[in-house]
Every structure is written in C-alpha cells, then in structure tokens.
Short mmCIF file of C-alpha atoms in Angstrom, two decimals:
data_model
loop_
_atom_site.label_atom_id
_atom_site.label_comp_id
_atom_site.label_asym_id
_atom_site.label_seq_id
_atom_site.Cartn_x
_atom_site.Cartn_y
_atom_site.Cartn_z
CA UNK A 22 51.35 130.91 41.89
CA UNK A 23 54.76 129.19 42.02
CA UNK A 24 53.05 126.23 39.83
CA UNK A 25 51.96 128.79 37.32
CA UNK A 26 55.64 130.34 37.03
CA UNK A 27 56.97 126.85 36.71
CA UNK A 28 54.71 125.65 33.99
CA UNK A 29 55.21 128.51 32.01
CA UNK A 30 58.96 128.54 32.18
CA UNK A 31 58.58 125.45 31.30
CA UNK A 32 56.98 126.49 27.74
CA UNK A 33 59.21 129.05 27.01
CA UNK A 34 62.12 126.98 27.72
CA UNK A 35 60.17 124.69 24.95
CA UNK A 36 59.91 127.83 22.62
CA UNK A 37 63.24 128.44 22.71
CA UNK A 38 64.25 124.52 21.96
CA UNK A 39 61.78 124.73 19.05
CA UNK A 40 63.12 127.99 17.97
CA UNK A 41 66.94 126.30 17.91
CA UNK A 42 65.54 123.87 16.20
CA UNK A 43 63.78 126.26 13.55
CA UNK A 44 66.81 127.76 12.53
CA UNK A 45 68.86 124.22 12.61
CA UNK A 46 66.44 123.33 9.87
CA UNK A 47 66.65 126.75 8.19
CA UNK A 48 70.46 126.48 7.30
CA UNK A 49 69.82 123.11 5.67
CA UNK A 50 67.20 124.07 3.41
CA UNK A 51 69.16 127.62 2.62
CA UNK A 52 72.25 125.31 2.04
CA UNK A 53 70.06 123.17 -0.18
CA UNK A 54 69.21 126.07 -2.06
CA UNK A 55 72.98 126.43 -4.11
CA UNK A 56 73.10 123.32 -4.41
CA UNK A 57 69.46 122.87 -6.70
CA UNK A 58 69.62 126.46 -7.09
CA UNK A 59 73.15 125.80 -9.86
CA UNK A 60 71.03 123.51 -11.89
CA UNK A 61 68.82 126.70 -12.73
CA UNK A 62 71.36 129.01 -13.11
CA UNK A 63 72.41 128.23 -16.89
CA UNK A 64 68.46 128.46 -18.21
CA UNK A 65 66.99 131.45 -16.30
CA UNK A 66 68.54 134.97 -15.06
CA UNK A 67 68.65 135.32 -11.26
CA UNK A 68 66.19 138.22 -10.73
CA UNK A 69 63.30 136.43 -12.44
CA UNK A 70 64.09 132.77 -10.92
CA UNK A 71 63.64 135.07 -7.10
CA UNK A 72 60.78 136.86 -8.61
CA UNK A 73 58.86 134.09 -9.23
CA UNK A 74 60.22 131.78 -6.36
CA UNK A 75 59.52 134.32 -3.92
CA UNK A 76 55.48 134.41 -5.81
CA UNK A 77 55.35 130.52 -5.26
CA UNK A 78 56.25 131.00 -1.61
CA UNK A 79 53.75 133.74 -1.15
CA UNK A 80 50.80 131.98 -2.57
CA UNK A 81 51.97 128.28 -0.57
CA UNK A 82 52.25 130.47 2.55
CA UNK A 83 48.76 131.80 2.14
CA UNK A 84 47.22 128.92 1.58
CA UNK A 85 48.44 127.53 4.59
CA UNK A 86 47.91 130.75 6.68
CA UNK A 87 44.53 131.41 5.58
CA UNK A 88 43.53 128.32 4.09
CA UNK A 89 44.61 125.62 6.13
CA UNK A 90 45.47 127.39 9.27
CA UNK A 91 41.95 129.69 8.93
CA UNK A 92 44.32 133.01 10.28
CA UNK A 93 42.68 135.98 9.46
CA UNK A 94 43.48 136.92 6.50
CA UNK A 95 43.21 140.73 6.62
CA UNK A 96 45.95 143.32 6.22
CA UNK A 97 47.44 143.75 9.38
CA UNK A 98 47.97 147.83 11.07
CA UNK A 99 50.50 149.75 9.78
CA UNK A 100 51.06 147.27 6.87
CA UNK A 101 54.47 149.54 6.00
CA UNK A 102 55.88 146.92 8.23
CA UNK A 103 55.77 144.32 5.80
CA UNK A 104 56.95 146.37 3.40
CA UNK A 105 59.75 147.63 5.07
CA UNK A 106 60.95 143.87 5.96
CA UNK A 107 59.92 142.64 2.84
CA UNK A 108 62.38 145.25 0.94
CA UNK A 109 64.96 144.22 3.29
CA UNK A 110 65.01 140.59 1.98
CA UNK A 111 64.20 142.18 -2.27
CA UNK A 112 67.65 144.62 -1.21
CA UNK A 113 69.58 141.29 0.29
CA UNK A 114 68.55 138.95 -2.58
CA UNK A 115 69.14 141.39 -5.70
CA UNK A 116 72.53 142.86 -3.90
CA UNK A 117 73.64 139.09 -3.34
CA UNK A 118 73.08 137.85 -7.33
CA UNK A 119 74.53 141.68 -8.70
CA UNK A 120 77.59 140.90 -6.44
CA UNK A 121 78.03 137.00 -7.61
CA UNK A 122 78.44 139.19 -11.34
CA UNK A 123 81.20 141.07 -9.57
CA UNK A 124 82.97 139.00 -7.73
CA UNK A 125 83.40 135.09 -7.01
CA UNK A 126 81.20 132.92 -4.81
CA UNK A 127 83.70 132.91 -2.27
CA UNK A 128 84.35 136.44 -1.47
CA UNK A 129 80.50 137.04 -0.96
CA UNK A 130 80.71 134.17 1.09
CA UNK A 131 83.04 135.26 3.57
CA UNK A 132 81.54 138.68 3.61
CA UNK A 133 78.39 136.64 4.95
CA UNK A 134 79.89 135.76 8.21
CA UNK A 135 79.62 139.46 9.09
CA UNK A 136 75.91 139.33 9.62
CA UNK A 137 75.53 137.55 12.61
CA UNK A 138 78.20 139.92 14.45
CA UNK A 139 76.32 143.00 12.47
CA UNK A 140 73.05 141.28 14.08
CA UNK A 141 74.07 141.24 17.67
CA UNK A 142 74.64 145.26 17.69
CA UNK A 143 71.74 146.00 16.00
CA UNK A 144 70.13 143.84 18.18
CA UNK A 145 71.55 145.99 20.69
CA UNK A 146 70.39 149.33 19.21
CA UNK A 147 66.65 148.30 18.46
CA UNK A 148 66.01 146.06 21.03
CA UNK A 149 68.40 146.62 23.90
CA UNK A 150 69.69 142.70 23.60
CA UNK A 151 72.49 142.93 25.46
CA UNK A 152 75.19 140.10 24.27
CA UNK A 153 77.80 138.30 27.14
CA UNK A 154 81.12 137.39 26.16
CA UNK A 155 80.72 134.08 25.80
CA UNK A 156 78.30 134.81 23.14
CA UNK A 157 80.48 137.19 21.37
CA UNK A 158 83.29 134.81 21.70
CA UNK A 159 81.25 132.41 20.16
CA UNK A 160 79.90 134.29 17.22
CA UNK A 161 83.68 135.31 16.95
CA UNK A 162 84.75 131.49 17.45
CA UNK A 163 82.06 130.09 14.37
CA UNK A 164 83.23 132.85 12.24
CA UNK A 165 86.41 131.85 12.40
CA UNK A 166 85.52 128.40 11.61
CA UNK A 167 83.65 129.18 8.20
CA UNK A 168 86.04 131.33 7.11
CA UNK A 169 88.09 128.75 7.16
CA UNK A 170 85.30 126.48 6.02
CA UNK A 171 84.50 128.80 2.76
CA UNK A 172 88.08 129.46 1.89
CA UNK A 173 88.95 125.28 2.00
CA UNK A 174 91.87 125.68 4.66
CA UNK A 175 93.88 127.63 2.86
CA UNK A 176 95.68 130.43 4.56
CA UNK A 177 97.05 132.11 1.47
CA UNK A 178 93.74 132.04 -0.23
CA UNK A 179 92.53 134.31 2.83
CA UNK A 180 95.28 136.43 2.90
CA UNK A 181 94.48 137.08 -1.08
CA UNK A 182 91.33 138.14 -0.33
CA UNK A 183 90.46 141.72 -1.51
CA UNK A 184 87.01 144.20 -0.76
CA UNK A 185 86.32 145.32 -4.03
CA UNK A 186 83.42 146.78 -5.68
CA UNK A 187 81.04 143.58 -5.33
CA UNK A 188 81.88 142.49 -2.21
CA UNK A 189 80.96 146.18 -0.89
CA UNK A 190 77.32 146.10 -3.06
CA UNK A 191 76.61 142.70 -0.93
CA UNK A 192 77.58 144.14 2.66
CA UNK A 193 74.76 146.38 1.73
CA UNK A 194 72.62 143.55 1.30
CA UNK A 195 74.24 141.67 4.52
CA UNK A 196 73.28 144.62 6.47
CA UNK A 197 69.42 144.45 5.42
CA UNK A 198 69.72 141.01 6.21
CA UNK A 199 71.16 141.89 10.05
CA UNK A 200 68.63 144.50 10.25
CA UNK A 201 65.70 141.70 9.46
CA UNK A 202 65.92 139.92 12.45
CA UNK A 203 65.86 142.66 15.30
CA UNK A 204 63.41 144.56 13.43
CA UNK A 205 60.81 141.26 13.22
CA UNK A 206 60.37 141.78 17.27
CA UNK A 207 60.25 145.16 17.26
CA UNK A 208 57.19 145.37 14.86
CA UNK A 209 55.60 142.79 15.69
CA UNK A 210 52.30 143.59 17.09
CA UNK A 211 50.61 140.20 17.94
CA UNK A 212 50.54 138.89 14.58
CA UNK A 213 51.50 135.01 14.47
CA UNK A 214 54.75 133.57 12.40
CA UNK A 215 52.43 132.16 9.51
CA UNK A 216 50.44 135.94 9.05
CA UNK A 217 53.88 138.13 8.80
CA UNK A 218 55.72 135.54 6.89
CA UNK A 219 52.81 136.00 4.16
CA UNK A 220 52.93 139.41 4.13
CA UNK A 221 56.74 139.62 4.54
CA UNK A 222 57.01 137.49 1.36
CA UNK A 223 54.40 139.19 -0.71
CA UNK A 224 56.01 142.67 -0.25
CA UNK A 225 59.07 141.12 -1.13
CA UNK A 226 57.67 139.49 -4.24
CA UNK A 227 56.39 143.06 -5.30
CA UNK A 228 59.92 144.47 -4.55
CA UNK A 229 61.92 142.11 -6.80
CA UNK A 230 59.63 141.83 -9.32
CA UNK A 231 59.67 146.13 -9.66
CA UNK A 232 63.38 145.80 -9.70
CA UNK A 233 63.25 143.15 -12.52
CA UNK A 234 60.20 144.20 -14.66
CA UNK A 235 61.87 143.84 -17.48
CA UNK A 236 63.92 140.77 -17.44
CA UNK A 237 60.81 139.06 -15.93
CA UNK A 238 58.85 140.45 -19.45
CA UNK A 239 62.27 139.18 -21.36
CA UNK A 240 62.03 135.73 -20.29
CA UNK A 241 60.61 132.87 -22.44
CA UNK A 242 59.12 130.87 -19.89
CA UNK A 243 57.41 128.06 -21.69
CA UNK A 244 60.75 127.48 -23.23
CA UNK A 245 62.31 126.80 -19.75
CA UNK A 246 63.36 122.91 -19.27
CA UNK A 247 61.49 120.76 -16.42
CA UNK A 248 64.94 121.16 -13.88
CA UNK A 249 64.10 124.75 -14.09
CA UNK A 250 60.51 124.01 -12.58
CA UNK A 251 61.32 121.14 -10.37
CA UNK A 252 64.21 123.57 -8.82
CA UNK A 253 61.92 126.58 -8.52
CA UNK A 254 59.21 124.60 -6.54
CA UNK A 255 61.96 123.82 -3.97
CA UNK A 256 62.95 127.10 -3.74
CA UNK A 257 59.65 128.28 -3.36
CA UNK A 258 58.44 125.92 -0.60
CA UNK A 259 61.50 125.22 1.53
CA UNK A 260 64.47 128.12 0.98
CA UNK A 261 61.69 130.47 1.26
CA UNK A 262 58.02 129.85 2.14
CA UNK A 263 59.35 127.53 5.11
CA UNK A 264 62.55 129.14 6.15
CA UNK A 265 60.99 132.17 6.24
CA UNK A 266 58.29 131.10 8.40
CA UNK A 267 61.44 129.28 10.83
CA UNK A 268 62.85 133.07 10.83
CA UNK A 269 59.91 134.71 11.76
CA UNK A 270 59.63 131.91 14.92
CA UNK A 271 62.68 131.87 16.27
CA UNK A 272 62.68 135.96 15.69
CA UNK A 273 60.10 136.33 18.38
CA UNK A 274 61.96 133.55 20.67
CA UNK A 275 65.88 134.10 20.57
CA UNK A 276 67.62 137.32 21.04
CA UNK A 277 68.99 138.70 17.07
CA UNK A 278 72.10 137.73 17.77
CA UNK A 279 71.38 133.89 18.15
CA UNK A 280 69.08 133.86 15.52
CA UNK A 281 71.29 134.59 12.49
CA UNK A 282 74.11 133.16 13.77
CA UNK A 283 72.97 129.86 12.68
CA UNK A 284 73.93 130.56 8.80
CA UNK A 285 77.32 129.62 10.14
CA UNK A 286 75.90 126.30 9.24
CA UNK A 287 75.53 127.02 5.78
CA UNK A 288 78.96 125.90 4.10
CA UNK A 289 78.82 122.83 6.49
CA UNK A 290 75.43 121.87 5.17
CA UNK A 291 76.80 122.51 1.30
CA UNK A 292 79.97 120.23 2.02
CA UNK A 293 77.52 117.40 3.86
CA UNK A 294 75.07 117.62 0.58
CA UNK A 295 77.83 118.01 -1.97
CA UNK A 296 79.46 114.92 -0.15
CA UNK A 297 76.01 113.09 -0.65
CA UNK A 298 75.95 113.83 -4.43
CA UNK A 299 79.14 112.45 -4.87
CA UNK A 300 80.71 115.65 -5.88
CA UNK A 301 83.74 114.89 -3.48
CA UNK A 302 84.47 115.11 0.59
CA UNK A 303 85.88 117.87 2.30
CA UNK A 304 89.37 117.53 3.38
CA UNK A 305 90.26 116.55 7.48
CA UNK A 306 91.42 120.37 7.34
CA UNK A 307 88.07 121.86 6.49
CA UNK A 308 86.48 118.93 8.35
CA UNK A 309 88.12 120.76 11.49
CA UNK A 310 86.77 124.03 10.76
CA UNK A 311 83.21 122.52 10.47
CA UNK A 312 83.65 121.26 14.38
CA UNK A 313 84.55 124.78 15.13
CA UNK A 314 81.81 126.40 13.94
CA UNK A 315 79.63 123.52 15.30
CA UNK A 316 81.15 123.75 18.48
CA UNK A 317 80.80 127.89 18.62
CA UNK A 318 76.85 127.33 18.03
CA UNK A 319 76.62 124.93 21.12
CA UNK A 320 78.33 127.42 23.31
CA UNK A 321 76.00 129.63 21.85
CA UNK A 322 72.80 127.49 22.03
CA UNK A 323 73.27 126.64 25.71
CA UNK A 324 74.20 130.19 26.80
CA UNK A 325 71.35 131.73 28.84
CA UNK A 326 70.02 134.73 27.19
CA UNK A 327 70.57 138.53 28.65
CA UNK A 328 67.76 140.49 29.21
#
C-alpha cells in the first residue's frame, strides 16, 4: 500500500514538473507571437489574421487529436463547455486588438499583469484554491518586476500612466482570460488536453469569425504577401494550437493561480528575442526587473500547493 502511495506521488510530482514546464514553453511561443505577429500587422486587419490563425490551429489540433493520437473524436457532453471557454479566448483576443486601436501597446501591457492576481481569486471562488502568502507575495513580487519590465525602468513613465477607455475594454478581456484557467478544471469531465483544446479552439474560431464576418469577406487574400502566410502558420501551430494544448495541461495540474502567472515571462521573452534580432538589448535597469520577475516565479514554482 505504502509502495503504491509512493509511486504515485511520485507521478504527480512528475505532472506537476511537466506542467511548469508547459507553461515555461507557453510564454515563449506567446512572446514569439508580437514579435512575427508585427510583420503581419501592416498587410492584414487583426480580426481576420485571429480568425484564420485560430482555423489553422483547429484543424492542426485535430489532426493530431484524432488523427495521429486516434482520441475519439466525438462531441463531448454538454459541449456548451467548449463554447463557453472558447468565447472566453474570441472576448480576450478581439478586446485585446480593439484596445491596441485605443490605446498604446504599453498600457494594455501593464493592464496584463492583473490576470494572474485576478486568477488566484477566481481560482478561489470556482475551485476553492486557496493561495499562501508566499504565493501572493510572489504573484505581487513578478508583477512588480514587469511593470517595471514593460514600462523600461522608468518611474515617470508609470506614474503617467492613465485608465482610459481602452485600457478598461481590455480588463474585460483580461478577466475572460483569468476566468479560463479555473474554469478548464471545473468542466472538465475526463476529457484529455488534446480533445478540449480542439474543441476549445474550434468554438473560438466560430466566435471570432461571427464577430468579424465582414472584414474576413473584405479581405483580398490572394493578394496577401508570403510574410503574411509564413507568420500565420506560426501563429497557428505554436501561439495557439500548442500553447493552448500547454494551457489545457498544466490547467488540470497546477492550482489557477500558478498557471497564468507564468505570462509574467512574456516581456522577458520579447526583450531575449528582440535582443536576438538585433533590434537592441535591454538596459542593466530593466535587466533587473527581468530577475525579479524570474525570481517571483521560482518562489512560486517551488511553493507546495494548498489544497
């Protein structure tokens, strides 16, 4: 009996590594998506480059799922479950591209870094994950950090900042987003990562492409230039089809609160790629609020989770 305990702690301490690692890997490839995703920009309008990103990531997840995978691949009970966290992610998406036409990068930015706080209470509510103090002092501790990341070290650029009309359209969106994870556990009913993301990403294909019917209908797209293509097939596979599939596992493995906390990582993965591309190295300042937030997600990481 003990043996049995033993060896299956010892997988579900391996789920939870796996699941760190799953979200590690899902604020590089969402980082990767502004920087590919601003070589699209000037050629195609926002709603139809999701639209159709969020159709290639549907149809690459299916034929993995069902294809290569052989899941079943029959609509699963109550399928208003997909729908409802597939609108989440259409209402997060559309609210974050109406807000960049609103406001500047930045500001939508450091509304971000209220999910992952917005995540732990709705954890909370929905799930009864109940979060220590050193995990809220964490959260608080890697917010801190990319704040200071987003806003380049500059203290009177922060104190500038000002919640205007598009900044409050994309906390709408953040909170869909914080409501995403929780709500993944709670209706899940046995169905594995690779048979929700599908059906996550298909609702939310239908979703966006409703709210968009007619710039989707507008768009030339044989006229669209190869970058536009290249772009959208990373989107499609890695920003999406695989991240979401990294969501959905470390949903079912890591209490909410953990889980979303990792797109802290987000502006230190843009600096490290931007670096790469020889668009120019962040300064020592915002070098030092990079180890902050890397530092809060350790803490976090390695801090046993409350029941």
């Amino acid at each position: 009996m003990t043996d049995t305990i033993s060896v299956a702690n010892r997988h579900a301490g391996r789920d939870k590594i796996a699941a760190h690692l799953a979200m590690l890997a899902f604020s590089a490839m969402i980082a990767g998506a502004f920087t590919t995703g601003a070589l699209a920009v000037p050629y195609i309008a926002p709603v139809p480059l999701n639209a159709l990103r969020f159709l290639l990531a549907t149809i690459v997840m299916g034929v993995v799922a069902f294809g290569l995978v052989r899941e079943s691949p029959k609509v699963p009970p109550a399928p208003w479950r997909m729908l409802v966290l597939g609108a989440l992610n259409a209402v997060y998406f559309v609210s974050m591209f109406i807000a960049l036409t609103m406001t500047a990068p930045v500001a939508t930015s450091a509304v971000f870094t209220l999910i992952p706080l917005m995540t732990a209470g709705l954890g909370f509510f929905l799930l009864g994950q109940r979060v220590g103090a050193l995990v809220l002092i964490s959260l608080v501790l890697a917010g801190l950090g990319s704040i200071w990341v987003i806003f380049r070290g500059e203290v009177s650029a922060i104190a500038a900042f000002d919640i205007g009309q598009g900044e409050l359209v994309y906390l709408v969106g953040c909170f869909c987003y914080a409501l995403y994870a929780p709500l993944v556990r709670r209706f899940n009913r046995g169905e594995s990562a690779l048979v929700s993301s599908f059906w996550t990403l298909a609702a939310a294909t239908v979703c966006i492409a409703l709210f968009g019917l007619r710039e989707i209908f507008a768009t030339d797209w044989l006229a669209l230039p190869a970058v536009v293509w290249w772009v959208l097939a990373y989107l499609a596979i890695f920003p999406t089809a695989v991240s979401f599939f990294c969501l959905q596992y470390a949903s079912l493995r890591l209490p909410a609160s953990k889980v979303l906390a990792y797109g802290y990582l987000t502006p230190v993965f843009v600096i490290f790629y931007e670096g790469l591309l020889g668009h120019g190295w962040a300064s020592l300042s915002v070098a030092a609020g990079a180890l902050v937030i890397v530092a809060g997600l350790v803490v976090l990481a390695l801090t046993p989770d409350k029941r």
